[in-house]
Amino acid sequence: AQTVTQSQPEMSVQEAETVTLSCTYDTSESDYYLFWYKQPPSRQMILVIRQEAYKQQNATENRFSVNFQKAAKSFSLKISDSQLGDAAMYFCAYRSAHRDDKIIFGKGTRLHILP
Amino acid sequence: GAVVSQHPSWVICKSGTSVKIECRSLDFQATTMFWYRQFPKQSLMLMATSNEGSKATYEQGVEKDKFLINHASLTLSTLTVTSAHPEDSSFYICSARESTQSAPIYGYTFGSGTRLTVV
């Protein structure tokens, strides 16, 4: 079974600085998708960034980028120029490309932004 | 973009009663919808997958008779918590994938969640 592990329950970063959230996953599949979701205090789940496993190029979305290391099964999220609005719970997630539609979430990392 | 409306946003009910939560895709058709449960400060746990016109698939450990899921149309799925008890108090979130988006890379759109409190 696939698993997603986020080893940092909480992190803090100074406003305007850069922070990296870690995520590792375990799977025997070769084709899959990885996501980072943000859940602010409103608890609305927001898709931050996504990565296709067959693509070597790391995905980027404005201030958000990932470091995807397929062999190491690592998928970290880097937030540049952190803003107060980035404060939220961040979930790393995995989805098989073939098996079924389920998204498997990690336990999350709570990110605090220090003014 | 795709929007999923979830209603109600919060509900308080008495122990032993049933509560229905609705999840609607507003501007797209969703052949598949998912129901999650989230305890305070924890991750989302998938409860079941519902497909339009067929029975829901429940995850291991989820009571089918307690959490009734109906996906009667391409835009509506409902979760009914039957004979609710205080331990059912939680945050419930639905999500949906647009049926025209065959590529899984698009992920899913989430509802805003329902906070259920059973007293």
mmCIF file of C-alpha atoms in Angstrom, chain B residues 1 3 7 10 12-13 19 22 27 29 46 55-56 58-59 61 65-66 74-75 80 84-86 88 90 95 104 113:
data_model
loop_
_atom_site.group_PDB
_atom_site.id
_atom_site.type_symbol
_atom_site.label_atom_id
_atom_site.label_comp_id
_atom_site.label_asym_id
_atom_site.label_seq_id
_atom_site.Cartn_x
_atom_site.Cartn_y
_atom_site.Cartn_z
ATOM 1 C CA GLY B 1 -12.501 27.106 -12.067
ATOM 2 C CA VAL B 3 -16.404 24.760 -7.644
ATOM 3 C CA HIS B 7 -23.799 22.256 2.796
ATOM 4 C CA TRP B 10 -21.783 23.396 10.373
ATOM 5 C CA ILE B 12 -25.318 20.483 15.685
ATOM 6 C CA CYS B 13 -27.582 17.530 16.240
ATOM 7 C CA VAL B 19 -27.772 14.298 9.604
ATOM 8 C CA GLU B 22 -24.729 17.609 0.600
ATOM 9 C CA ASP B 27 -20.179 24.117 -12.836
ATOM 10 C CA GLN B 29 -20.203 17.087 -13.819
ATOM 11 C CA LEU B 46 -10.850 8.839 3.094
ATOM 12 C CA LYS B 55 -22.997 1.918 -4.783
ATOM 13 C CA ALA B 56 -20.273 3.662 -2.868
ATOM 14 C CA TYR B 58 -16.152 2.246 1.596
ATOM 15 C CA GLU B 59 -12.696 2.193 3.111
ATOM 16 C CA GLY B 61 -13.214 0.251 9.016
ATOM 17 C CA ASP B 65 -24.805 1.457 7.650
ATOM 18 C CA LYS B 66 -23.791 4.465 9.695
ATOM 19 C CA LEU B 74 -23.615 13.865 -11.794
ATOM 20 C CA THR B 75 -23.705 16.969 -9.633
ATOM 21 C CA THR B 80 -25.998 10.796 5.806
ATOM 22 C CA ALA B 84 -25.295 9.983 15.221
ATOM 23 C CA HIS B 85 -23.298 9.749 18.439
ATOM 24 C CA PRO B 86 -20.786 12.153 19.983
ATOM 25 C CA ASP B 88 -19.171 10.971 15.088
ATOM 26 C CA SER B 90 -15.830 15.650 13.216
ATOM 27 C CA SER B 95 -14.178 16.355 -3.137
ATOM 28 C CA PRO B 104 -5.598 12.563 -12.997
ATOM 29 C CA GLY B 113 -16.332 21.134 4.712
#
